[in-house]
Amino acid sequence: MPPSEASPAAHLPLRPVEFEILLTLAHGERHGYAILQETEARSEGALHLETGTMYRALRRLVQGGLVAPTERRPLDGSDDERRRYYAVTPLGLRVASAEAARMARLVSAARAARLLPHPAVP
Amino acid sequence: VSILPPGVRRAFRLARRRPRIEEEVDAEIAFHLEMRAAELSARGLSSEAARVEARRRFGDVDQWSARMSAVDRERAAGERRTEWLSDAGQDLRFALRAWRRAPLFALLAVVTLALGIGANAAVFGVVKSVLLDALPYADADRLVRVYARFEASKLERSSISPGAAADIAARMKSFARAGSFNFSPFDLAYVDEAGARVLTGASVAGDYFATLGVRPALGRALGPADGPTNHGMLSHAAWQREFGGDPGVLGRTIRIERQPIEIVGVLPRGYVGPMGEADLVFQMDLASRARARGGRDQHYLGVVGRLARGVTPAAAQRELDRLAGELAREHPQTDHGRTFVALPLRDSLVGDTRTPLLVLMASAGLVLLITCANLAGALLSRTISRRKEFAVRVSLGARRGRLVRQLLTESTLLSLAGAAVGLGLALAGLSVLRRLALPELPPYADLSLDRGAVLVTLLAALVTGLAFGLAPALSAGRSQPQGMLRESTRGTSEGRRSRQLRGLLVSAQIALSLSLLVGAGLLVRSLWAMANAPLGFEPAAVLTARVQLPPASYRTPAERSVFFRQLHERLAALPGVRGVASVTQIPSPTMSSNVLAIEGRTLEGDGPTFIPYMAVSDDYFALMAIRLRAGRVFGPEDGPDAPPAIVISETMARRYWPNGNALGARVRISPHTAERWGVVVGVVNDVRVDPALPVPAPLAYATNRQDDLWNGRDFLLKTRGDPLALLPAAQRALASLDPAVPLRNPQPLQAIVDERLAGRRLPVLLMTAFGALALLLASVGIYALFAAMAAAREREFGVRVALGSTRGDIAALVVRQGGAWMALGLAGGVVGITVVARFVAGLLYGVRPFDPVALGIAVAVLVASAAVALVVPVRRAMRADPIQVLR
């Protein structure tokens, strides 16, 4: 049973690596290598995740109950037996949303401070 | 090989050895490296170069692996903790549910355990208070009590004269300090605005308080300098009771026995001297007492010494031996034939109570063992009826370990509930014991359960729970789910192993109960012998009370004699009084002794020969119904000027005049025979002053017409009806002579005699209660065993009956199967009896350790109880109905 931190706020703020991992996992289960690949691809090369750091962050997320390792395997049987998948938990989703909201507030604050241009209103 | 899909297993969070964390992490890293290498190869690198590049990009694999594993391990530990807790919670919920399903079983188990654990807690409370608790003195392990030993009189632990006590204090290099005390507390008349009251007093001498390391709660402690003064210390209890805890009591002068006493200090709470509780403590002037008449030949002090640093008790004993030799040379008249014995103070205070206490503790332990065996048997049969439940759980994936744990939780919970109730019983029992204020227990024993005793009890309860739960739990863990679930609903037959185990448990109960019963039987027989051995006097309908005349008001023996004669007349005139007598002290195990000398004879042995001695009034023998054997008792002819008349007991006559020529012999026995020889004028029946001693002690009597030196007398009033009803009239009679003299310690003589037996009666009562409890438990165990056996073979019996067996054959079958276990139990009991008999041998009186009566009764009672327990199951087996069973 993962430790149940009832309130997502207790997990905030997330480290950037952790937020990136949650963002990636929000699309579905991934193994570690896939998480690394996708995260780097999403940032279009702007972010370079160190492999070990990513795996450690992943474990911290598991320990916090935001991510759960699963033993489910793809049904086509093509997969390697040793592969370990990770999935975001409902709590992890709520934490990620809360973190996104927090960032959105930061962004609007940055706009208010004229640090960012206002988005073009369509 | 699992018969279940993994999902079900995981859903029950059960079974599956986790692969080691490091392996998982390494596998994950290996997979990662493989994927990277594959990607790099696809981009055109050679496979070798791709592997190297993959590793390079990953970084230090070993270091990352270690760090990843660390996080995983931490998480796994946390998970195990929560899982354990949730399992424990589940076990507890299950246990409570099991109780609810079988409330009667749970109730009986808790009651049984409460009795078993309560008995142990109560006895342990006493043992702890007496044998384990710290004495109320500083560094008490270094304290020793010194006794005098008089070889000729066979007195092993006697008091010490003031002269010898002063010499011990002055000369013993083995003692850093030494102090003395009067060996028992005495009564004091205390008069204030509220009237006359009686306080208890004690006298101490030398460095008494410094030796014991007692710090006063208030003021200062008495010391040698207070000897010649009228200084006193109050006990904490008396300070609270008499003075409301007022600190202003220091420096106050109170009148005790018409003497002004200045209070210089208050003793700390919890202090109690080796002589017992006392309200007021005085300092004696040891030096002047040592110089006074009788300073070397009157022995009435106890001596305590504190061993000097690095001195062993053995070394102190050797120095005492040397000192005894020196004193014998210096004072050949008085100190010859007397040696000293040093005992650790605790041993001297615990005295003879150690053996009965250990016997009781062992008995209580046996009861607990029987309780365990009994409940183990009961739980085993419950396990059998719950086998379906366990089988279902096992087939749903419960590990056997979980089942064992579940059952152990249930039994531990039962035993803890039993312990809670048992502790309540123990507390109640101890408060009853406290009210009895047993004189046999050392004065410092407070008979309480402190935190340590409660912890020990809870620990015992836990061990008990594990002990009686283990066998059933393991047997449940072995159950075979497939077989069990297939078996028809009637299948309640029990495995061979479990049946044997239950048989053994019943045998053990029989063996233990038999041992306990024999022990109790021996003690009961001893007590019976003690209580029924003739006392040599008739204590019924006699009121006793002491009258102590203050020396300040009644200075001369003549004045005291006049007072006592007047009191005697007034008491005799009271309606309801059939006779009055007075004695210097009523016969008791601690009465004082005087040195005997016989004209023209050298008595056997080295040193003085002490004989218990009392001065009595003429009608004492008639009132006590002590019969005259030869010669005469005292009469008016024994006036002050006549030759001192002495009456002796039969034992004394036999010991010193074996040829029967005691009458007319000339003896010295008391101060009034110091100048003129006394003459033996009569021989009377023995009286047993200590009912616990089989052989009566010799005893010498003088008449108080001639020996009139004493300040106090015990009056005995033979009454019609209840002796205490006469008390107010007796008090008025005394007050009409002198209102300032209280009637002390009034009680029926019968009560005094009974009290001497009470200390002996209690262990016997307790052990009998333990024996009865054991018997009951064993009977229930026997019943349960036979009932289960009969039930399991019911179908077989039906078949047998259908094939022509008679009811008698069936009954014989059941009895034979169970009889083997009973026989085994009885055989084990024989072993137990030999141990028990040796253990209690020291407590027996008038009974041999292998007393055939006690043995026979114990076996008969046990077999009879077993027979009663057998009736129901055997009848049920005999009623086995072939039609019913075979349908």
Coordinates of N, CA and C in Angstrom, one line a residue, chain B residues 108-193:
Chain B
L108 N -15.2 -18.2 28.9 CA -14.6 -19.2 29.8 C -13.1 -19.1 29.7
A109 N -12.6 -18.9 28.5 CA -11.1 -18.8 28.4 C -10.6 -17.6 29.2
V110 N -11.3 -16.5 29.1 CA -10.8 -15.3 29.8 C -10.9 -15.6 31.3
V111 N -12.0 -16.2 31.8 CA -12.1 -16.5 33.2 C -11.0 -17.4 33.7
T112 N -10.8 -18.5 32.9 CA -9.7 -19.4 33.3 C -8.4 -18.7 33.4
L113 N -8.1 -17.9 32.3 CA -6.8 -17.2 32.3 C -6.7 -16.2 33.5
A114 N -7.9 -15.6 33.7 CA -7.8 -14.6 34.8 C -7.5 -15.2 36.1
L115 N -8.1 -16.4 36.4 CA -7.7 -17.1 37.6 C -6.3 -17.5 37.6
G116 N -5.8 -18.1 36.5 CA -4.4 -18.6 36.4 C -3.5 -17.4 36.6
I117 N -3.7 -16.4 35.8 CA -2.8 -15.2 35.8 C -2.9 -14.4 37.1
G118 N -4.2 -14.3 37.5 CA -4.4 -13.5 38.8 C -3.7 -14.2 39.9
A119 N -3.8 -15.5 40.0 CA -3.1 -16.2 41.1 C -1.6 -15.9 41.1
N120 N -1.1 -16.0 39.9 CA 0.4 -15.7 39.8 C 0.7 -14.3 40.1
A121 N -0.1 -13.4 39.6 CA 0.2 -12.0 39.9 C 0.1 -11.7 41.4
A122 N -0.9 -12.2 42.1 CA -1.0 -12.0 43.5 C 0.2 -12.5 44.3
V123 N 0.5 -13.8 44.0 CA 1.6 -14.4 44.7 C 2.9 -13.7 44.3
F124 N 3.0 -13.3 43.1 CA 4.2 -12.6 42.7 C 4.3 -11.3 43.4
G125 N 3.1 -10.6 43.6 CA 3.1 -9.4 44.4 C 3.7 -9.6 45.8
V126 N 3.3 -10.7 46.4 CA 3.9 -10.9 47.7 C 5.3 -11.2 47.7
V127 N 5.7 -12.1 46.7 CA 7.1 -12.5 46.6 C 8.0 -11.3 46.3
K128 N 7.5 -10.5 45.4 CA 8.3 -9.3 45.1 C 8.4 -8.4 46.3
S129 N 7.3 -8.2 47.0 CA 7.4 -7.3 48.2 C 8.3 -7.8 49.2
V130 N 8.3 -9.1 49.4 CA 9.1 -9.7 50.5 C 10.6 -10.0 50.1
L131 N 10.7 -10.6 48.9 CA 12.0 -11.0 48.5 C 12.8 -10.1 47.6
L132 N 12.1 -9.3 46.8 CA 12.8 -8.6 45.8 C 12.8 -7.1 46.0
D133 N 11.8 -6.5 46.6 CA 11.8 -5.1 46.8 C 13.0 -4.6 47.6
A134 N 13.4 -3.4 47.3 CA 14.5 -2.8 48.1 C 14.1 -2.6 49.5
L135 N 14.9 -2.9 50.5 CA 14.6 -2.6 51.9 C 14.6 -1.1 52.0
P136 N 13.9 -0.6 53.0 CA 13.8 0.9 53.2 C 15.1 1.5 53.8
Y137 N 16.2 1.0 53.5 CA 17.5 1.5 54.0 C 18.5 1.7 52.9
A138 N 19.4 2.6 53.1 CA 20.4 2.9 52.0 C 21.3 1.7 51.9
D139 N 21.6 1.4 50.6 CA 22.6 0.3 50.3 C 22.5 -0.9 51.2
A140 N 21.2 -1.4 51.2 CA 20.9 -2.4 52.2 C 21.6 -3.7 52.1
D141 N 22.3 -3.9 50.9 CA 23.0 -5.2 50.8 C 24.2 -5.2 51.7
R142 N 24.7 -4.1 52.2 CA 25.8 -4.1 53.1 C 25.5 -4.2 54.5
L143 N 24.2 -4.4 54.8 CA 23.7 -4.4 56.2 C 23.6 -5.9 56.7
V144 N 24.1 -6.2 57.9 CA 23.9 -7.5 58.4 C 23.3 -7.4 59.8
R145 N 22.6 -8.4 60.2 CA 22.0 -8.5 61.5 C 22.8 -9.4 62.3
V146 N 23.2 -9.0 63.6 CA 24.0 -9.9 64.4 C 23.1 -10.5 65.5
Y147 N 23.2 -11.8 65.6 CA 22.4 -12.5 66.6 C 23.4 -13.2 67.6
A148 N 22.9 -13.4 68.8 CA 23.7 -14.2 69.8 C 23.3 -15.7 69.6
R149 N 24.2 -16.6 69.8 CA 23.9 -18.0 69.8 C 24.3 -18.6 71.1
F150 N 23.4 -19.2 71.8 CA 23.7 -19.9 73.1 C 23.6 -21.4 72.9
E151 N 24.8 -22.0 72.9 CA 24.9 -23.4 72.5 C 24.1 -24.3 73.5
A152 N 24.3 -24.0 74.8 CA 23.7 -24.9 75.8 C 22.2 -24.9 75.7
S153 N 21.6 -23.7 75.3 CA 20.1 -23.6 75.3 C 19.6 -23.9 73.9
K154 N 20.5 -24.2 72.9 CA 20.2 -24.4 71.5 C 19.4 -23.2 71.0
L155 N 19.8 -22.0 71.4 CA 19.2 -20.8 70.8 C 20.1 -20.3 69.7
E156 N 19.6 -20.4 68.5 CA 20.4 -20.0 67.4 C 20.3 -18.5 67.0
R157 N 19.2 -17.9 67.2 CA 19.1 -16.5 66.9 C 18.5 -15.8 68.1
S158 N 19.4 -15.4 69.0 CA 18.9 -14.8 70.2 C 19.3 -13.3 70.2
S159 N 18.7 -12.6 71.1 CA 19.0 -11.2 71.3 C 20.4 -11.0 72.0
I160 N 20.8 -9.8 72.1 CA 22.2 -9.5 72.6 C 22.1 -8.5 73.7
S161 N 23.0 -8.7 74.7 CA 22.9 -7.8 75.9 C 23.5 -6.4 75.5
P162 N 23.1 -5.4 76.3 CA 23.6 -4.0 76.0 C 25.2 -4.0 76.0
G163 N 25.8 -4.8 77.0 CA 27.2 -4.8 77.1 C 27.9 -5.3 75.8
A164 N 27.3 -6.5 75.3 CA 27.9 -7.1 74.1 C 27.6 -6.2 72.9
A165 N 26.4 -5.5 72.9 CA 26.1 -4.7 71.7 C 27.1 -3.5 71.7
A166 N 27.4 -2.9 72.9 CA 28.4 -1.8 72.9 C 29.7 -2.3 72.5
D167 N 30.1 -3.5 72.9 CA 31.4 -4.0 72.5 C 31.5 -4.3 71.0
I168 N 30.4 -4.8 70.4 CA 30.4 -5.0 68.9 C 30.6 -3.7 68.2
A169 N 29.8 -2.6 68.7 CA 29.9 -1.3 68.0 C 31.3 -0.8 68.2
A170 N 31.9 -1.0 69.3 CA 33.2 -0.3 69.5 C 34.4 -1.1 68.9
R171 N 34.3 -2.4 68.8 CA 35.5 -3.2 68.5 C 35.5 -3.7 67.0
M172 N 34.3 -3.9 66.5 CA 34.3 -4.6 65.2 C 34.8 -3.7 64.1
K173 N 36.0 -4.1 63.5 CA 36.6 -3.3 62.4 C 35.9 -3.6 61.1
S174 N 35.2 -4.7 61.1 CA 34.5 -5.1 59.8 C 33.2 -4.2 59.6
F175 N 32.8 -3.6 60.6 CA 31.6 -2.7 60.5 C 32.0 -1.3 60.4
A176 N 31.5 -0.6 59.4 CA 31.7 0.8 59.3 C 30.9 1.5 60.4
R177 N 29.8 1.0 60.7 CA 28.9 1.5 61.8 C 28.1 0.3 62.3
A178 N 27.6 0.5 63.5 CA 26.7 -0.5 64.1 C 25.7 0.2 65.0
G179 N 24.5 -0.3 65.0 CA 23.4 0.2 65.9 C 22.6 -0.9 66.5
S180 N 21.9 -0.6 67.6 CA 21.1 -1.6 68.2 C 19.6 -1.1 68.3
F181 N 18.8 -2.1 68.6 CA 17.4 -1.7 68.8 C 16.7 -2.8 69.7
N182 N 15.7 -2.3 70.4 CA 14.9 -3.2 71.2 C 14.1 -4.1 70.3
F183 N 14.1 -5.4 70.5 CA 13.7 -6.3 69.4 C 12.2 -6.3 69.1
S184 N 11.3 -5.8 70.0 CA 10.0 -5.6 69.5 C 9.4 -4.3 70.0
P185 N 8.5 -3.7 69.3 CA 7.9 -2.5 69.7 C 7.0 -2.7 71.0
F186 N 6.9 -1.6 71.8 CA 6.1 -1.7 73.0 C 5.0 -0.6 73.0
D187 N 4.1 -0.7 73.9 CA 3.0 0.2 73.9 C 3.3 1.4 74.8
L188 N 2.8 2.6 74.5 CA 3.1 3.8 75.3 C 1.8 4.5 75.5
A189 N 1.6 4.9 76.7 CA 0.4 5.7 77.0 C 0.7 7.1 76.7
Y190 N -0.2 7.7 75.9 CA 0.1 9.1 75.4 C -1.1 9.9 75.8
V191 N -0.9 11.0 76.5 CA -2.1 11.8 77.0 C -1.9 13.2 76.4
D192 N -3.0 13.7 75.7 CA -3.1 15.1 75.4 C -4.5 15.6 75.6
E193 N -4.8 16.7 75.0 CA -6.1 17.3 75.3 C -7.3 16.3 74.9

